[in-house]
Short mmCIF file of C-alpha atoms in Angstrom, two decimals:
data_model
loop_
_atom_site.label_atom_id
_atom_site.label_comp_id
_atom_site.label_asym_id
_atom_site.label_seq_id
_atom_site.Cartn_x
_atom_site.Cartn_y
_atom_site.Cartn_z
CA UNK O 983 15.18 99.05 89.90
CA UNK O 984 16.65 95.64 91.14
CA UNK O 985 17.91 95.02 87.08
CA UNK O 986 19.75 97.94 87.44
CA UNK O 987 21.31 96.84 90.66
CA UNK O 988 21.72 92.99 88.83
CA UNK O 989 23.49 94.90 86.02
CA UNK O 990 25.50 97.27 88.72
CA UNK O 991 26.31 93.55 90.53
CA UNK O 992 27.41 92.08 87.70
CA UNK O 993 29.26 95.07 86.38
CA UNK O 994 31.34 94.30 89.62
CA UNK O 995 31.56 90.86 89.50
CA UNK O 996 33.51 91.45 85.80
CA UNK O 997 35.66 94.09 87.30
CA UNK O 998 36.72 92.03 90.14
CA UNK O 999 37.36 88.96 87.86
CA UNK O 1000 39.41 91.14 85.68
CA UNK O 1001 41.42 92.42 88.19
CA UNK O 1002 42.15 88.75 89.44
CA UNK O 1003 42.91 88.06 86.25
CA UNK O 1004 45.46 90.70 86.28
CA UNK O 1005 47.03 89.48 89.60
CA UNK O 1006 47.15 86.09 88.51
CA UNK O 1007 49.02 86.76 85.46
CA UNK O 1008 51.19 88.91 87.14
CA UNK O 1009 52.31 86.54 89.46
CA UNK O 1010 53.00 83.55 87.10
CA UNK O 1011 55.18 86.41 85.12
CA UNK O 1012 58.28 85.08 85.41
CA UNK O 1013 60.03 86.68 88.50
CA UNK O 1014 63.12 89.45 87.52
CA UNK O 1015 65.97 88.18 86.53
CA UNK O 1016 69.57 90.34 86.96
CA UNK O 1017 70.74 90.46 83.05
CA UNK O 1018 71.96 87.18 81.39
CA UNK O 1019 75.29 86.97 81.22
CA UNK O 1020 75.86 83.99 78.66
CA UNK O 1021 74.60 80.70 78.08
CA UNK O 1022 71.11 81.62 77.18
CA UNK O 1023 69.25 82.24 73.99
CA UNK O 1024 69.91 85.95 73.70
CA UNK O 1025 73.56 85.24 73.68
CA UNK O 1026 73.55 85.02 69.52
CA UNK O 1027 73.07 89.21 69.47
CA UNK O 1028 75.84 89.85 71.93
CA UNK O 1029 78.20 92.33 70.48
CA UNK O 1030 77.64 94.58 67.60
CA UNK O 1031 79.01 97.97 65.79
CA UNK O 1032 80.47 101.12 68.43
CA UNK O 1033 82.20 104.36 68.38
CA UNK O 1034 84.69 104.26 71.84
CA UNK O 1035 87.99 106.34 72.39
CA UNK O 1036 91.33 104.45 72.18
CA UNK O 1037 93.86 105.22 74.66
CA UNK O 1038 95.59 107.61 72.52
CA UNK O 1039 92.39 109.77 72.67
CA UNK O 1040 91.39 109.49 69.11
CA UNK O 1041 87.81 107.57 67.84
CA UNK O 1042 88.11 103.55 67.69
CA UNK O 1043 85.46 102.40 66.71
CA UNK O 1044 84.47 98.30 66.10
CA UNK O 1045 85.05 98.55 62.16
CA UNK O 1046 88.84 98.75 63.34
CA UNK O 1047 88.75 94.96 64.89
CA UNK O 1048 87.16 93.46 61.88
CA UNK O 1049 89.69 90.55 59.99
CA UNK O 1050 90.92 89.89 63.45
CA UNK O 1051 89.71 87.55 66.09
CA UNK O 1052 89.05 89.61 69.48
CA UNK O 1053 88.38 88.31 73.30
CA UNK O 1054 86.49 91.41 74.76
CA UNK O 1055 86.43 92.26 78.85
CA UNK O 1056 84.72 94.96 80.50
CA UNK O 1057 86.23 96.36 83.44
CA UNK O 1058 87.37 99.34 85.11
CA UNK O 1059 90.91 100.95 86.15
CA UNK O 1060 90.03 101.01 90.07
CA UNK O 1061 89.39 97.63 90.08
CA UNK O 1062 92.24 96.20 91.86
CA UNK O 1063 91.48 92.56 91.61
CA UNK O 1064 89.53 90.95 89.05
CA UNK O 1065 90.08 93.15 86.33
CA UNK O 1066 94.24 92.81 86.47
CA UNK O 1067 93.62 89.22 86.88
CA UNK O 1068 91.65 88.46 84.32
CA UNK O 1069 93.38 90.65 81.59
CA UNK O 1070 96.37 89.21 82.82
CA UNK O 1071 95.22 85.84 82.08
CA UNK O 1072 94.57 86.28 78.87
CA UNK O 1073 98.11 88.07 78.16
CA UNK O 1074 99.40 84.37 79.78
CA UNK O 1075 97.16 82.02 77.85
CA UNK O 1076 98.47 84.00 74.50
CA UNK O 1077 101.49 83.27 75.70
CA UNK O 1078 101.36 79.46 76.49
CA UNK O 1079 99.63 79.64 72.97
CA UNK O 1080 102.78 79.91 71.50
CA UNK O 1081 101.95 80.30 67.82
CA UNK O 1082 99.04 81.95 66.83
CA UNK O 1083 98.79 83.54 70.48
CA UNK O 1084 99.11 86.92 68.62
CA UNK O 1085 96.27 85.82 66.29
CA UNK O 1086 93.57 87.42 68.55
CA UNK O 1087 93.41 91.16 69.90
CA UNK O 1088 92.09 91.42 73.90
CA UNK O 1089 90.22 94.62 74.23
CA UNK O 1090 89.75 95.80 77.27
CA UNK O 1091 86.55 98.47 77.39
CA UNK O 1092 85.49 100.22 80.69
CA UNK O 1093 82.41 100.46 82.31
CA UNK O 1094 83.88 103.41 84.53
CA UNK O 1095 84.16 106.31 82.13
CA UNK O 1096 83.42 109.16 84.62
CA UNK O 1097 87.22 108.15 85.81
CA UNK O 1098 88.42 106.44 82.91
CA UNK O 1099 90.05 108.77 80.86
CA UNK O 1100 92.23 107.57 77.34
CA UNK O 1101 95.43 108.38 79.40
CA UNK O 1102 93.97 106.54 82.66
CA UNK O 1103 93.57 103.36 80.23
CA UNK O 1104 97.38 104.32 78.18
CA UNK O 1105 98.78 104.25 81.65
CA UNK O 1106 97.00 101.20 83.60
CA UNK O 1107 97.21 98.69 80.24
CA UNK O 1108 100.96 99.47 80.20
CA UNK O 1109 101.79 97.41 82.51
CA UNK O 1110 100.04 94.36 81.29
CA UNK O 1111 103.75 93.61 78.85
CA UNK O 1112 101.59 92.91 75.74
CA UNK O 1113 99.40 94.79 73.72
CA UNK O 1114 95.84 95.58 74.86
CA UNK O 1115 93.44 97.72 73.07
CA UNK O 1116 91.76 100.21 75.85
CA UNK O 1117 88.65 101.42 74.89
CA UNK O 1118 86.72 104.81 76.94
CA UNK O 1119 84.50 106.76 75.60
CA UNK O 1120 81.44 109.32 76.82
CA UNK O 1121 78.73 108.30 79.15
CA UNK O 1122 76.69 107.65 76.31
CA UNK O 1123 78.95 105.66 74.32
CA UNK O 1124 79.84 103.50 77.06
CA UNK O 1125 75.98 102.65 77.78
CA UNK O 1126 75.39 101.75 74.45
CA UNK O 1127 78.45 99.57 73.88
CA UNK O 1128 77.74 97.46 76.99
CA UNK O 1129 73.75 96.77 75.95
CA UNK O 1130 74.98 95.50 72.76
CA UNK O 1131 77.62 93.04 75.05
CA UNK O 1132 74.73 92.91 77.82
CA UNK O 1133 76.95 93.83 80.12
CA UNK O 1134 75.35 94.68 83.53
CA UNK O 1135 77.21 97.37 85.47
CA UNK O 1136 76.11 99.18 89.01
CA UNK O 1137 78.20 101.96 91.04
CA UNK O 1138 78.70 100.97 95.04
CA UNK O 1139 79.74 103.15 97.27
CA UNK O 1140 83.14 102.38 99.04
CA UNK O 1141 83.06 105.84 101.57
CA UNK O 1142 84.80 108.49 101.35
CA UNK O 1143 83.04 109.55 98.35
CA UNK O 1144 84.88 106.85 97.15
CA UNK O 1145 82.65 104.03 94.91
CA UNK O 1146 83.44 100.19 93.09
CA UNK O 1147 81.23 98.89 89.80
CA UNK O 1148 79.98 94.99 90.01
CA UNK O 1149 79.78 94.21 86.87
CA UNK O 1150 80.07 91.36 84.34
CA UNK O 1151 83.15 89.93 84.34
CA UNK O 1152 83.04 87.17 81.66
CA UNK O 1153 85.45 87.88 78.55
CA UNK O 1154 83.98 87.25 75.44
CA UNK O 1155 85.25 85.80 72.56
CA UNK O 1156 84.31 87.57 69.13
CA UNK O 1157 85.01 86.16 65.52
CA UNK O 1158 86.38 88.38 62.93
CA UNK O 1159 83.49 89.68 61.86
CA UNK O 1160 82.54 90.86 65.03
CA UNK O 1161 79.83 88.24 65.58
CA UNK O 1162 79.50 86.30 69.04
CA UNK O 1163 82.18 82.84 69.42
CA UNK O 1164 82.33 81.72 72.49
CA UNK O 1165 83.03 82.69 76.53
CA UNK O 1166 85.75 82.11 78.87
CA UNK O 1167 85.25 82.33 82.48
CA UNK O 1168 87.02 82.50 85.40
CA UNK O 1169 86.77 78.98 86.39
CA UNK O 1170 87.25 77.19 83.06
CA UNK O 1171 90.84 75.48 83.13
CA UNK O 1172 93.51 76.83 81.12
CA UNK O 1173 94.06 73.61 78.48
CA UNK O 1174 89.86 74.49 77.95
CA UNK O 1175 90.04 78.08 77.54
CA UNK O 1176 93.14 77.64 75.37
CA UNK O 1177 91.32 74.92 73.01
CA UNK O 1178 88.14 77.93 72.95
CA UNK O 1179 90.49 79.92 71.60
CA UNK O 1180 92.55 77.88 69.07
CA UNK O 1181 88.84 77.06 67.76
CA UNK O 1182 88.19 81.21 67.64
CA UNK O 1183 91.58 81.79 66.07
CA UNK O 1184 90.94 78.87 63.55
CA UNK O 1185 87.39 79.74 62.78
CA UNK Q 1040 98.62 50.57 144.20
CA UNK Q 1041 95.94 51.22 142.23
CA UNK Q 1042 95.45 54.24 144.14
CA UNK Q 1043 98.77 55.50 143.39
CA UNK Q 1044 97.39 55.02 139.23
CA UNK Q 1045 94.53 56.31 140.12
CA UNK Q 1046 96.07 59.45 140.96
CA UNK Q 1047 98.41 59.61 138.55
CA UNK Q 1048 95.37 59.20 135.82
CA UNK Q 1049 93.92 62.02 138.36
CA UNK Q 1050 96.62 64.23 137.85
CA UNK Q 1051 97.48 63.41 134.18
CA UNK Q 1052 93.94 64.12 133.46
CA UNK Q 1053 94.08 67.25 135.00
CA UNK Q 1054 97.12 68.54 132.93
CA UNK Q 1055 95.28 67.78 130.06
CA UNK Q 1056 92.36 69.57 131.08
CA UNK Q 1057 94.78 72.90 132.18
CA UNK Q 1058 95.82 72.16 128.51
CA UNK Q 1059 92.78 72.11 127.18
CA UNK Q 1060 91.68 75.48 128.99
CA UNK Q 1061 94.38 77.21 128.05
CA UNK Q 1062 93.93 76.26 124.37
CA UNK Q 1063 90.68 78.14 124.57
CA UNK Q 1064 91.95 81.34 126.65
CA UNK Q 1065 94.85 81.44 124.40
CA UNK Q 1066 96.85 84.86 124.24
CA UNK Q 1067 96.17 86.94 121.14
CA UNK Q 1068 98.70 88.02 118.72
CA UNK Q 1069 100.69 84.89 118.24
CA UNK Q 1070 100.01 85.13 114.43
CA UNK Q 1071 102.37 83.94 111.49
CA UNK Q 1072 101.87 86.51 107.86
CA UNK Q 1073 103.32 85.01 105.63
CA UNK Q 1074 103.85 85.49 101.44
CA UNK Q 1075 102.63 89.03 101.69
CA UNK Q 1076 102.49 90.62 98.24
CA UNK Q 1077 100.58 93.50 96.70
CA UNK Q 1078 100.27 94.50 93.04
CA UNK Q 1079 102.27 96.62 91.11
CA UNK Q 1080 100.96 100.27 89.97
CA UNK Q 1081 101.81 103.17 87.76
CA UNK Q 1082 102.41 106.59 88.35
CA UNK Q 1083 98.97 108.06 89.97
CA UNK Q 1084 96.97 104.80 89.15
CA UNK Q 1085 94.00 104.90 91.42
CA UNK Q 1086 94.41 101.26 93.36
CA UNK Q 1087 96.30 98.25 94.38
CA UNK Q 1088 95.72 95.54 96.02
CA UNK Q 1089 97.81 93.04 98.87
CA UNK Q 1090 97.82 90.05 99.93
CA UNK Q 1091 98.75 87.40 102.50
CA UNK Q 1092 98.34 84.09 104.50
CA UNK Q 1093 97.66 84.92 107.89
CA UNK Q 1094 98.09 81.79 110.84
CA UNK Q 1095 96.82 82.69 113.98
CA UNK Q 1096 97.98 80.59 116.62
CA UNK Q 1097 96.62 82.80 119.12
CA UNK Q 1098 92.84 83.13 120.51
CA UNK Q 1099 89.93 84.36 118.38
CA UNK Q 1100 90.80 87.75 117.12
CA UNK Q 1101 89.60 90.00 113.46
CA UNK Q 1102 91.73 92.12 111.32
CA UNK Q 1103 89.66 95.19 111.50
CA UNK Q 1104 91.47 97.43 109.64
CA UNK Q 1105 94.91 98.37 107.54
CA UNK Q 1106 96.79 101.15 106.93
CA UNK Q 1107 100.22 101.99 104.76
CA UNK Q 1108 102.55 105.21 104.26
CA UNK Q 1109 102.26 105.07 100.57
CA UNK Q 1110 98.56 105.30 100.42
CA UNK Q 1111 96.02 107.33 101.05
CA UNK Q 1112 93.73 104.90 102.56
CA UNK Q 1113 93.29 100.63 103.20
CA UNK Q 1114 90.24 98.68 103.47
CA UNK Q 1115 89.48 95.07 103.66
CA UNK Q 1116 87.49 93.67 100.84
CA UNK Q 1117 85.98 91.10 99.85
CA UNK Q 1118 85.37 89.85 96.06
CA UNK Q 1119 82.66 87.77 95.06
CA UNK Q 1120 81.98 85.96 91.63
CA UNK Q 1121 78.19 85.10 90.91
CA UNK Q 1122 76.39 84.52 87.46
CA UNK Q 1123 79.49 86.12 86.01
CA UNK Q 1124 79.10 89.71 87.83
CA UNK Q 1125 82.08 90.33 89.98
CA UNK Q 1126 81.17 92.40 93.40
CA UNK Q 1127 83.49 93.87 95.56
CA UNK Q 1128 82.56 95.25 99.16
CA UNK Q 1129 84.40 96.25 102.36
CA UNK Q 1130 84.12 93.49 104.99
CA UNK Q 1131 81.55 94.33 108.08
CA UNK Q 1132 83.69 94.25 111.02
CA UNK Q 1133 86.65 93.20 109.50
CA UNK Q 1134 88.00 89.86 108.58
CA UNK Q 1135 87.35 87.36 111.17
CA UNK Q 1136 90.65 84.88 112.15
CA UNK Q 1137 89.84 82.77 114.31
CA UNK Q 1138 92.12 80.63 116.24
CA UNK Q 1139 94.36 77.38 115.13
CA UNK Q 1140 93.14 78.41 111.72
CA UNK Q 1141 95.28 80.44 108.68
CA UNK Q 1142 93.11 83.15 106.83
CA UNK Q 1143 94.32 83.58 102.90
CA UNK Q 1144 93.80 86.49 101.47
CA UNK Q 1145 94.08 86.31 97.98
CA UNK Q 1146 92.51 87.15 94.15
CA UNK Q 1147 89.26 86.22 93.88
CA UNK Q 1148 88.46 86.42 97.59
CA UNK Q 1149 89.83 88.89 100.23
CA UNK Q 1150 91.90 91.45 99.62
CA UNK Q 1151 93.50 94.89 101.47
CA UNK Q 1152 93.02 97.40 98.99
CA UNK Q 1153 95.45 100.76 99.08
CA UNK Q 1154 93.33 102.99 97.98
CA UNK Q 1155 95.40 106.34 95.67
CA UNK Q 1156 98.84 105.20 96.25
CA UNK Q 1157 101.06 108.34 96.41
CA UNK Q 1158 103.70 106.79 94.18
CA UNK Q 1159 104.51 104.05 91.51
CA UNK Q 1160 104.82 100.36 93.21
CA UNK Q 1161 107.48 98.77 91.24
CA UNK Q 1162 108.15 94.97 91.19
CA UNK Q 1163 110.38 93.96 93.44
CA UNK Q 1164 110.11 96.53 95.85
CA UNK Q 1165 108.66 96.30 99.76
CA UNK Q 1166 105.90 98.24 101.05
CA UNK Q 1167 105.09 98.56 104.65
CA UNK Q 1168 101.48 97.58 105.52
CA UNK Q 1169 100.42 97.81 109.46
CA UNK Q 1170 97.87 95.31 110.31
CA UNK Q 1171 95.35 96.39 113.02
CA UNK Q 1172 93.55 93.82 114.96
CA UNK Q 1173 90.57 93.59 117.36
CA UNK Q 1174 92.91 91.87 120.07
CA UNK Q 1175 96.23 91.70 119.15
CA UNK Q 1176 98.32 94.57 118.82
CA UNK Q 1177 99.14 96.50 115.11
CA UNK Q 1178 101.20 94.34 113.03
CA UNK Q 1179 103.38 96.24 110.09
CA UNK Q 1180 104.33 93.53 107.35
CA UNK Q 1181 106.47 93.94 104.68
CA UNK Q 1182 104.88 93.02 101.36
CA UNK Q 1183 106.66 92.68 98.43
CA UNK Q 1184 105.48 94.18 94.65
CA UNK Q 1185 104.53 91.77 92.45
CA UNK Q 1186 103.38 92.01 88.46
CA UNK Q 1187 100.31 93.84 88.73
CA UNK Q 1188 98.40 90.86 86.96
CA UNK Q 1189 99.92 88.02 89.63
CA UNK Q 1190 97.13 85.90 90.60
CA UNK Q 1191 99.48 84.13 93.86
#
């Protein structure tokens, strides 16, 4: 009778040590993290092979940047601030590049494709004065083309049924065979970023 | 003598105190907007985006809100940059100005955002924008089309 109620005790005692075991090693889990941008050890696999929609409506996919250098942006056609800025920086530092500026294609892939249609992109990207390849695609397409970049990406509502997307905003830089070079950022100087990508263009 | 300086230290001190007071109770809507721009946009694009330096030299006052005839709706926003994710949201309240001090609003940080402009903005061009404050009354600047990639 009382070595059943030993065994029943100690039954408990292994259950309750387990479950603090549990606990414990739940809370020294590292706590969540938003998804790395760059600059961390996973940044080796960003980028890899997709199927998009140019701007002309027809199927780009990445086998059409190969042999070419590429610095790649996620963004979105309501985005009335970052998104101009930044893909109008890189239209200026190819400029102040001089030659070899056009040694590099900027591709410009958004993470809004419910309102991003090809013609959306045609029309927005024309008034950047220098070519930019505009990439849309299906839901689906788009998800999968910003896991391989990492890219993290999150409607907000504005009001008025009306909605923004935070998302990544670095622009990365891609070699010709598609594999991962380096990053520019918003803060990084211009005689920096330019040297990044004389490095890219050089390989 | 001395009590004649005395007084006059009296009554200098005073004035400076009147000035004082009515630095703090000053009037609203003494403000100074100046290099107003907003971006450029094609037919039926979705957004822009303007921009200005706003002095007060009034009292303590907020721009709460915006409006323009060429689209359908303005809101103040502001743009933040952290770990490399860019978030936009509309200010709470407004944009506080308060006074003595000049309030940019430019890329990267505050912004009025038209939201479905009802026509192309062309460079060069002026656009009306009417400023609404908590104090002071409306404001309509004109702000001037720039390339739609300007970052000043």
């Amino acid at each position: 009778m009382s070595g059943e109620r030993n065994r029943g005790l100690r039954r408990g005692l292994i259950l309750c040590a387990a479950l603090l075991a549990g606990l414990l090693g739940y809370l020294c889990l590292p706590p969540y993290e938003q998804p790395e941008t760059v600059l961390d050890e996973s940044i080796a696999s960003i980028g890899g092979p997709f199927e998009l929609l140019g701007t002309d409506g027809d199927a780009f996919g990445s086998a059409e940047l190969r042999g070419r250098p590429f610095a790649i942006f996620f963004g979105f056609t309501h985005c009335p601030d970052v998104c101009p800025t930044t893909l109008s920086r890189l239209a200026s530092l190819r400029q102040e590049m001089g030659e070899g500026g056009d040694a590099f294609d900027i591709v410009f892939v958004t993470v809004d494709p419910a309102r991003d249609t090809p013609g959306d992109m045609a029309r927005y990207l024309s008034l950047f004065h220098t070519p930019i390849i505009g990439l849309t695609g299906s839901e689906a397409q788009i998800e999968a083309v910003k896991e391989e970049f990492g890219i993290y990406a999150e409607q907000v509502p504005l009001g008025n049924g009306a909605y923004t997307v935070d998302h990544t905003a670095t622009v990365f830089l891609m070699d010709e065979e598609g594999n991962f070079f380096s990053a520019l950022d918003v803060h990084d100087r211009n005689e920096d970023a330019i040297a990044r990508l004389r490095r890219l263009i050089d390989g | 003598m001395r009590g004649r300086n005395m007084r006059i230290a009296l009554g200098l001190a005073g004035l400076i105190g009147l000035a004082g007071c009515s630095q703090s109770a000053r009037e609203p809507g003494d403000f100074a907007i100046e290099d107003a721009w907003a971006r450029a946009a094609a037919e039926d694009a979705p957004v822009s985006a303007g921009y200005a330096r706003i002095e007060n030299r009034g009292g303590d006052d907020r721009l709460v809100s915006a409006s323009t005839p060429v689209a359908a709706e303005a809101q103040i926003h502001s743009v933040t940059m952290e770990d490399g994710v860019m978030r936009m949201r509309e200010t709470e309240g407004g944009l506080s100005l308060p006074g003595g001090e000049t309030v940019e609003l430019r890329p990267g940080g505050y912004h009025i955002m038209l939201m479905q402009p009802n026509r192309a903005l062309a460079e060069g061009e002026h656009i009306p924008i009417t400023l609404t404050f908590e104090r002071a009354a409306p404001v309509t600047v004109d702000f001037i089309i720039r390339p739609i990639g300007a970052d000043r």
